[in-house]
Coordinates of C-alpha atoms and ligand atoms in Angstrom, one line a residue:
X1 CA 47.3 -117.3 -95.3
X2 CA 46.3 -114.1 -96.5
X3 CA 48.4 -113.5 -99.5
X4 CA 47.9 -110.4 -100.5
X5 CA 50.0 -108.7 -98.6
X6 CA 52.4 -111.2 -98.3
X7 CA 55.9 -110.7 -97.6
X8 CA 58.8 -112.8 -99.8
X9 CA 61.2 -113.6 -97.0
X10 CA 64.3 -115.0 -98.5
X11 CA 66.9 -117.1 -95.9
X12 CA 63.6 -117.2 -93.9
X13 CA 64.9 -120.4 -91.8
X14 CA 68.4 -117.8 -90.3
X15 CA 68.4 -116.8 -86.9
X16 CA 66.5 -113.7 -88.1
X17 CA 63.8 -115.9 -89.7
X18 CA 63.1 -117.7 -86.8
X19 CA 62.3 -115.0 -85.1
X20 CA 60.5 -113.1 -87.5
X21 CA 58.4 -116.0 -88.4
X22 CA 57.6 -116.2 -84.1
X23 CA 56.5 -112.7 -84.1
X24 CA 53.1 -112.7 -82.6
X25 CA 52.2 -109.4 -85.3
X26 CA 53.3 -109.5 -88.6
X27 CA 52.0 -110.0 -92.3
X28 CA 51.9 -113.2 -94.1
X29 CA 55.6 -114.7 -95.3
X30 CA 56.0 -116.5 -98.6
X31 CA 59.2 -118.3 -97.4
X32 CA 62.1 -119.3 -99.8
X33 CA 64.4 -122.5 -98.2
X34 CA 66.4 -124.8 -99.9
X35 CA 65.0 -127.3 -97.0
X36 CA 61.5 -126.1 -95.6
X37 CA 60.6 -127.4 -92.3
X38 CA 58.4 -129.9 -91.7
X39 CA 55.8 -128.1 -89.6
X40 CA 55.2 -124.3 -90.8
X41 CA 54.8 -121.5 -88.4
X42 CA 51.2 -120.0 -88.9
X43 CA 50.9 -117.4 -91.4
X44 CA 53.5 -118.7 -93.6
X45 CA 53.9 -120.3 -96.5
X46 CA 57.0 -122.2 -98.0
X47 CA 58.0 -123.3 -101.0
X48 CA 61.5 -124.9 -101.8
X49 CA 64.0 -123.0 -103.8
X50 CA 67.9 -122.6 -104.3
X51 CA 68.4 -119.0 -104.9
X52 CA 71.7 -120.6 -106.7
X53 CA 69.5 -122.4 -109.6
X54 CA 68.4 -120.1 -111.8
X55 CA 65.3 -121.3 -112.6
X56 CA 64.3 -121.1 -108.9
X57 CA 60.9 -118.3 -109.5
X58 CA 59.2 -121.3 -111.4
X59 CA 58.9 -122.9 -107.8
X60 CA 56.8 -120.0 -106.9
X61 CA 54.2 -120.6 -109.9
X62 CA 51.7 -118.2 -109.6
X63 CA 52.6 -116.3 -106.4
X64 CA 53.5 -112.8 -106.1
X65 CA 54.8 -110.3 -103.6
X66 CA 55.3 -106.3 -103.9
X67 CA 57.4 -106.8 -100.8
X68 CA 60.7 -108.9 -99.8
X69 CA 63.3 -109.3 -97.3
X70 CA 66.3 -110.9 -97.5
X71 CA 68.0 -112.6 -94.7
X72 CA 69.9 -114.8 -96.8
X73 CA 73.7 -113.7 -97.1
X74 CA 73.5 -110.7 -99.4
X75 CA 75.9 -112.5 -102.0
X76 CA 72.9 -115.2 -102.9
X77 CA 70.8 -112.3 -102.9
X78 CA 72.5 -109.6 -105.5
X79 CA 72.7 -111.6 -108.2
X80 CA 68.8 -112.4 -108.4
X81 CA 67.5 -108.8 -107.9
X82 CA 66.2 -109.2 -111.5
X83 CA 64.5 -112.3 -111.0
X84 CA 62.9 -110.5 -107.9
X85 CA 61.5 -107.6 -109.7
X86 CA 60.0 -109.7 -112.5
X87 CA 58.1 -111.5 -110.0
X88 CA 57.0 -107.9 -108.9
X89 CA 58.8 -106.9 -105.9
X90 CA 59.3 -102.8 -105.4
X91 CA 60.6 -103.0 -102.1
X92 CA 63.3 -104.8 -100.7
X93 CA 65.4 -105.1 -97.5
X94 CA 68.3 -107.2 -97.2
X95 CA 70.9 -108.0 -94.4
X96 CA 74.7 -107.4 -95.2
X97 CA 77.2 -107.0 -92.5
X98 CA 79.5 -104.9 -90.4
X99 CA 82.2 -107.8 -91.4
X100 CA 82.3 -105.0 -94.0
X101 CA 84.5 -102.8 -92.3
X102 CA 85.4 -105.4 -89.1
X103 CA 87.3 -107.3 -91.5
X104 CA 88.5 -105.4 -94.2
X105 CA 91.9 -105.4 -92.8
X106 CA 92.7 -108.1 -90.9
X107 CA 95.6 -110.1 -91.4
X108 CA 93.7 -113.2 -92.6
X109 CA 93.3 -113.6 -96.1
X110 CA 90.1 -115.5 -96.0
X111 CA 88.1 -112.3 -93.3
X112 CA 89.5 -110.1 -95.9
X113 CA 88.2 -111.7 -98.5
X114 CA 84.6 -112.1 -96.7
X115 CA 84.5 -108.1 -96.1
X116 CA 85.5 -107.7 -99.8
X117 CA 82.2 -110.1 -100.7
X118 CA 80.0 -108.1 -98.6
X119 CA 81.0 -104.8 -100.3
X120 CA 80.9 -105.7 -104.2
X121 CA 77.6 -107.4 -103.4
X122 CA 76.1 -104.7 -101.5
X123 CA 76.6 -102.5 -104.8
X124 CA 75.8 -105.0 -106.8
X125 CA 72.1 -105.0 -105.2
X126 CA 72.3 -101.6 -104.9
X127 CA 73.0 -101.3 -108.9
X128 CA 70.5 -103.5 -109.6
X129 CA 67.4 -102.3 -107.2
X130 CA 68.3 -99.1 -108.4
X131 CA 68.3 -100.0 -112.7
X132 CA 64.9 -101.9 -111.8
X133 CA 63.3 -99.4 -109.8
X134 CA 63.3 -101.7 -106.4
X135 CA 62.7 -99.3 -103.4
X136 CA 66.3 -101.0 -101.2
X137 CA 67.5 -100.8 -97.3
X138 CA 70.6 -102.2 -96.3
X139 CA 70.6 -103.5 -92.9
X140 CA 74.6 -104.5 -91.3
X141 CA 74.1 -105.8 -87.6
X142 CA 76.8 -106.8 -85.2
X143 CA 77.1 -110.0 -83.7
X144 CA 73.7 -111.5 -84.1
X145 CA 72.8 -113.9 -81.2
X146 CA 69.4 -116.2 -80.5
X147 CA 69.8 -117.9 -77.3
X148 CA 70.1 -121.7 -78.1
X149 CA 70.8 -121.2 -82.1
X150 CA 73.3 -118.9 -83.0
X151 CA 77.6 -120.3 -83.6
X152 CA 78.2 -116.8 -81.8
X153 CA 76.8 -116.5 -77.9
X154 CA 75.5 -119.8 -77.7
X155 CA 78.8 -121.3 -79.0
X156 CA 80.2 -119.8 -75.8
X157 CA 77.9 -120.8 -73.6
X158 CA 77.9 -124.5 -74.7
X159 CA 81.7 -124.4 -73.9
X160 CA 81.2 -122.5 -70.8
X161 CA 78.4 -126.0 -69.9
X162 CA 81.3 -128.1 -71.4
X163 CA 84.8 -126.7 -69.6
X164 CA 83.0 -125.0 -66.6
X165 CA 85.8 -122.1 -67.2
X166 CA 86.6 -119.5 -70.6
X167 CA 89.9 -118.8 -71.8
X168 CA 90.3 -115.5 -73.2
X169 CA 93.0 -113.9 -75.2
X170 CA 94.4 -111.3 -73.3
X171 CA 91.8 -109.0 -71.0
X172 CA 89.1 -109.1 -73.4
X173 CA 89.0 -105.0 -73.4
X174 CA 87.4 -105.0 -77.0
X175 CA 84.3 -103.4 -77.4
X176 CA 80.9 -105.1 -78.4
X177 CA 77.5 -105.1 -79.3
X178 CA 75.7 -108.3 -79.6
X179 CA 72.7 -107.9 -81.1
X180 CA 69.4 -109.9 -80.4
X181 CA 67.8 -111.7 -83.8
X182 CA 64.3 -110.9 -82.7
X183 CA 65.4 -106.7 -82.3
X184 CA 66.5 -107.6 -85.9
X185 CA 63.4 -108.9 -87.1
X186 CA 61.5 -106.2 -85.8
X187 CA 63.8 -103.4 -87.8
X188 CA 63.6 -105.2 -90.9
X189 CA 59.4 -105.2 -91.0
X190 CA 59.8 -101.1 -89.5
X191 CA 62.4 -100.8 -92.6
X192 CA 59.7 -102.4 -95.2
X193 CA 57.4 -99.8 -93.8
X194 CA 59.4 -97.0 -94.0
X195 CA 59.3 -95.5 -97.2
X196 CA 62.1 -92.5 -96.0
X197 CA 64.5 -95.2 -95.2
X198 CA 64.6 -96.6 -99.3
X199 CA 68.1 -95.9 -100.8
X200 CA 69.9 -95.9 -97.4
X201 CA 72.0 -98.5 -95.5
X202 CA 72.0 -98.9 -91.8
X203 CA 74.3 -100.4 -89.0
X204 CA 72.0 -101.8 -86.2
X205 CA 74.0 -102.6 -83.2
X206 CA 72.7 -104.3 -79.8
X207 CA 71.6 -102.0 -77.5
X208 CA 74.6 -102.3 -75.1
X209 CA 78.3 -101.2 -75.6
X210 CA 80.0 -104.1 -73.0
X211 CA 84.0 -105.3 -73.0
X212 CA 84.1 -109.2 -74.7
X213 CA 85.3 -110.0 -71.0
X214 CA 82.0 -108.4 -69.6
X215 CA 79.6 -110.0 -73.0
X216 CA 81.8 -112.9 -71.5
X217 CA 80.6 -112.7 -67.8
X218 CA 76.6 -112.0 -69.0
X219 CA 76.9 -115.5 -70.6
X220 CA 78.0 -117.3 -67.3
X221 CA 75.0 -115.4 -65.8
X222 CA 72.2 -116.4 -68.5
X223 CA 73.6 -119.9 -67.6
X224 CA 73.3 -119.6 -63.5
X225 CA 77.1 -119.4 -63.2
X226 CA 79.5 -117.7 -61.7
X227 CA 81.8 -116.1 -64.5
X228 CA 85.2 -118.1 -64.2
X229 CA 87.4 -116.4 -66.7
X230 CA 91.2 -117.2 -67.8
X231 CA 92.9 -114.2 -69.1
X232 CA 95.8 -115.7 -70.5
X233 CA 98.4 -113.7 -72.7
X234 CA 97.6 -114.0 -76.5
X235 CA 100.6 -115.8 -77.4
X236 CA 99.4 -119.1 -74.7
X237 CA 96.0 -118.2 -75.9
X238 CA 96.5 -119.3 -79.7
X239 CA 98.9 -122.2 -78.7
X240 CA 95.4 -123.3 -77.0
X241 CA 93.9 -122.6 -80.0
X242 CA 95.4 -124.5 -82.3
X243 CA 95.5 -127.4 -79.6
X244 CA 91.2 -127.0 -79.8
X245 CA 91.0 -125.9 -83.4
X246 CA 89.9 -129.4 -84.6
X247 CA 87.1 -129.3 -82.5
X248 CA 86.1 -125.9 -83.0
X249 CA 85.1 -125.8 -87.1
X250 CA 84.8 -122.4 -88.3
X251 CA 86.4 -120.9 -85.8
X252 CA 89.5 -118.5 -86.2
X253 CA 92.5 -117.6 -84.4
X254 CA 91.8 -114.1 -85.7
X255 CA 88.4 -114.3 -82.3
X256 CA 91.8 -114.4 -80.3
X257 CA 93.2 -110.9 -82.1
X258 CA 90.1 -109.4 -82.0
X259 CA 89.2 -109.5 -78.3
X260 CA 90.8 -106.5 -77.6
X261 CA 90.1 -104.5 -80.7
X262 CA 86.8 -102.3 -80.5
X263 CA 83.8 -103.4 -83.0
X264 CA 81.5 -100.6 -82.4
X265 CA 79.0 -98.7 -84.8
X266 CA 76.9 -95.9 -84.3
X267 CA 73.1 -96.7 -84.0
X268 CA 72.3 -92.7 -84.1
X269 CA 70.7 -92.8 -87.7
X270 CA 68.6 -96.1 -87.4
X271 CA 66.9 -94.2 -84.1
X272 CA 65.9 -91.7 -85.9
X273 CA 64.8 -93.5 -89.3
X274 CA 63.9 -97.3 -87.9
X275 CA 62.9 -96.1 -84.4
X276 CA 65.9 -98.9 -83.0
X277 CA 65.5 -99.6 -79.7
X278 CA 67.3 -102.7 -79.4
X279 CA 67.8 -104.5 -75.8
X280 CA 70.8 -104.8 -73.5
X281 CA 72.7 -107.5 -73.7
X282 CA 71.1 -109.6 -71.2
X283 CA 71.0 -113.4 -72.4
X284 CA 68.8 -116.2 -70.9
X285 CA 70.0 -119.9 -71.7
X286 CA 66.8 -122.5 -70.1
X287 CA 68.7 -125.9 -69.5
X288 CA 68.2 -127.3 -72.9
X289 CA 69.2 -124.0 -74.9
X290 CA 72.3 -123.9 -74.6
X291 CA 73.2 -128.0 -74.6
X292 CA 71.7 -129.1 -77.7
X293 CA 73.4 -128.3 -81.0
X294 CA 72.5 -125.3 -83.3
X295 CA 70.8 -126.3 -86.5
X296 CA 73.3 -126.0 -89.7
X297 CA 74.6 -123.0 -90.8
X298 CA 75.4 -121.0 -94.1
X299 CA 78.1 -119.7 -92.8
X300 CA 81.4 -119.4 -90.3
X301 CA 80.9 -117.3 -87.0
X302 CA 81.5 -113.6 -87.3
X303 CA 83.4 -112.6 -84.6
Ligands
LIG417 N1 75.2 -114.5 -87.7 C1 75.8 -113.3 -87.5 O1 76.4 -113.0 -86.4 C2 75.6 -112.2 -88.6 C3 76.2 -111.0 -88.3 C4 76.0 -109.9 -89.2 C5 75.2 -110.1 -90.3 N2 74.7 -111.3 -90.6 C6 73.8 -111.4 -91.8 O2 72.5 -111.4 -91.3 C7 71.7 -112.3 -92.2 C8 71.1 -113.4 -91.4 O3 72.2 -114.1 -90.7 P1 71.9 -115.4 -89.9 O4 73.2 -115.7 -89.2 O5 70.6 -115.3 -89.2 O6 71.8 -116.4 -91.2 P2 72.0 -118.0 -91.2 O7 71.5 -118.5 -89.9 O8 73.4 -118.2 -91.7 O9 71.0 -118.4 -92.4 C9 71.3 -118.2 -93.7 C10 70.0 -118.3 -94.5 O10 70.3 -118.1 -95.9 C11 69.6 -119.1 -96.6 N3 70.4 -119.5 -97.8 C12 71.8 -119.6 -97.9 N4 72.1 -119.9 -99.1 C13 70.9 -120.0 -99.8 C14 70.6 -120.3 -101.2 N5 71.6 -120.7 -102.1 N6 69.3 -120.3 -101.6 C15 68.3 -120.1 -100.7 N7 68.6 -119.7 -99.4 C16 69.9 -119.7 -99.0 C17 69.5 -120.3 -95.7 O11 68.3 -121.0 -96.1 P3 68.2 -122.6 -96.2 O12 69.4 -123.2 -95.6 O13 66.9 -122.9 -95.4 O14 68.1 -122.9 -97.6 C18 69.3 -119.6 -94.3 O15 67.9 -119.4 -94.1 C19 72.7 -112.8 -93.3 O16 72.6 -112.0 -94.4 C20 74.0 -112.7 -92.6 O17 75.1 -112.5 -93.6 C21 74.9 -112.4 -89.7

C-alpha cells in the first residue's frame, strides 16, 4: 500500500465502506474496525480500533493521514475530532443524516431522540474541526441501500422472497429517494477533493423522486417479480405490525406512518459543489443477494 496518501476511513466495513473499498480508482485506505475482515480488499490497510476506547490512536502506532472520512455514525465520530487532528488529519468528511429533520418530530420518543443525536453531534464536530483547524463536509443521504446488505431495500426484498406479497400502510404516496452506497462513496472521495466544499454540509439524495408504493414495485422487479402489493388501511396495517414485530427487530410502527409522508431533499447544491449525479432507483437482486442475511449492523433501519 502506498501510504502516503493514504486516506483514514473510519466505519470503513458500513455499506459505504464496502463500496468505497470496491472502487476500482481510489487512494490507499488506512481502515479503522472494531472487527477487520479476514481478507483485505487491495489497497487497504486495517488496523483494529474502538473509536469508544480512548486510547484507540495507539493502535495506529506510527501511521499518519492528512486526510479522513468518516462513515461511522457521526456520534462515535465528534467526540474524537481531537484525537484525529493530533494524528494529523486537516481534512475530514463525515456522514450524518437527513434523520435530522425526517425525525425531528415524530411522535416516537426514541426517532426523536435519534434526530436530536444527529444534530448536537453534527455541531459538536463542527466545533471541534473548526477550534483545531480540520478542513470539514457534512454529508446527510437518504435511505442508503446496497443490494444484498443494507436493513432498508434488501430488508424488503427478503420479505418480498419470503411472503411472495407486501403489505403497505395505506397507498404508499410518500415520497423517496433511496440512495445507492456506491453514488455515496463516490461523493465522499469528490468531497475530500474539493477544497470549496470545506465548512459546508450537504443532503445527497438518490437520483430519483419515486412514491414508497412505486420504490416498492422497483423491488419486485430487481427480484423478477411481478409487484403484488396489499394496500391496506393504516389502522389493519399496525395490527399486522405488531402481530410481525417480534420478527422484525429494529423495525418501527412509525415505517407504517411514514409511508405516506414525503422525505425529499434538494440535491441542487451538491450538483453544483460535488458534481452529484446519483442513479435512478433501479435495484438488481442476483439469487443469492437478496436471501442471505445482511452482516451486523450499528444501527436500526432509517426509514
Ligand atoms: N443506512 C442508512 O440508510 C443511512 C441513512 C442515512 C445516513 N446514514 C449514515 O451513513 C453512514 C454509513 O451508514 P451505513 O448504514 O453504511 O453504516 P453501518 O453499515 O451501520 O456501519 C457503521 C460503521 O460504523 C462503525 N462503527 C460503529 N461504532 C464504532 C465504534 N465504536 N468504533 C469504530 N467503528 C464503529 C462500524 O464498524 P465496525 O462494526 O467494523 O467496528 C461500521 O463500519 C453512517 O454515518 C450512518 O449514520 C445511514
Amino acid at each position: 500500500m502506498n501510504q502516503d496518501d493514504a486516506v483514514l476511513t473510519l466505519g470503513a466495513t458500513s455499506l459505504i465502506g464496502g463500496a468505497l473499498t470496491a472502487l476500482p480508482e481510489r487512494p490507499a485506505l488506512i481502515c479503522l474496525s472494531r472487527a477487520p475482515p479476514a481478507s483485505a480488499p487491495p489497497n487497504t490497510h486495517w488496523v483494529r480500533a474502538d473509536l469508544t476506547d480512548r486510547e484507540w490512536p495507539a493502535n495506529l502506532a506510527d501511521l499518519k493521514a492528512a486526510r479522513a472520512l468518516a462513515l461511522a455514525p457521526i456520534w462515535t465520530v465528534a467526540p474524537v475530532i481531537d484525537q484525529l487532528a493530533d494524528l494529523g488529519v486537516q481534512r475530514l468528511v463525515a456522514f450524518s443524516s437527513t434523520s435530522r429533520f425526517t425525525k425531528a418530530a415524530s411522535p416516537d420518543p426514541a426517532e426523536r431522540e435519534v434526530a436530536e443525536r444527529l444534530s448536537r453531534s453534527e455541531a459538536r464536530l463542527i466545533e471541534g474541526c473548526e477550534r483545531r483547524g480540520v478542513g470539514w463536509t457534512i454529508l446527510r443521504p437518504t435511505l442508503i441501500y446496497l443490494e444484498g446488505r443494507d436493513q432498508n431495500v434488501t430488508r424488503l426484498a427478503r420479505l418480498i422472497q419470503r411472503f411472495g406479497a407486501l403489505p403497505l400502510a395505506g397507498d404508499g404516496s410518500g415520497l423517496r429517494q433511496p440512495v445507492h452506497a456506491q453514488d455515496l462513496a463516490a461523493a465522499a472521495l469528490t468531497a475530500l477533493e474539493t477544497p470549496s466544499s470545506a465548512g459546508r454540509a450537504y443532503d445527497l439524495p438518490g437520483g430519483e423522486t419515486l412514491t414508497y408504493r412505486a420504490m416498492v414495485e422497483r423491488i419486485f422487479e430487481g427480484l423478477g417479480r411481478r409487484p403484488r402489493i396489499l394496500a391496506l388501511p393504516p389502522q389493519v396495517w399496525r395490527l399486522g405490525f405488531a402481530l410481525a414485530r417480534p420478527f422484525l427487530p429494529g423495525a418501527s410502527a412509525q415505517m407504517g406512518a411514514r409511508m405516506e409522508a414525503d422525505l425529499i431533499f434538494d440535491s441542487a447544491p451538491a450538483k453544483a459543489d460535488l458534481k452529484w449525479r446519483a442513479r435512478p432507483f433501479r435495484p438488481h437482486f442476483p439469487a443469492e443477494a437478496a436471501s442471505q442475511d445482511p452482516p451486523r449492523k450499528s444501527q436500526p433501519p432509517s426509514r
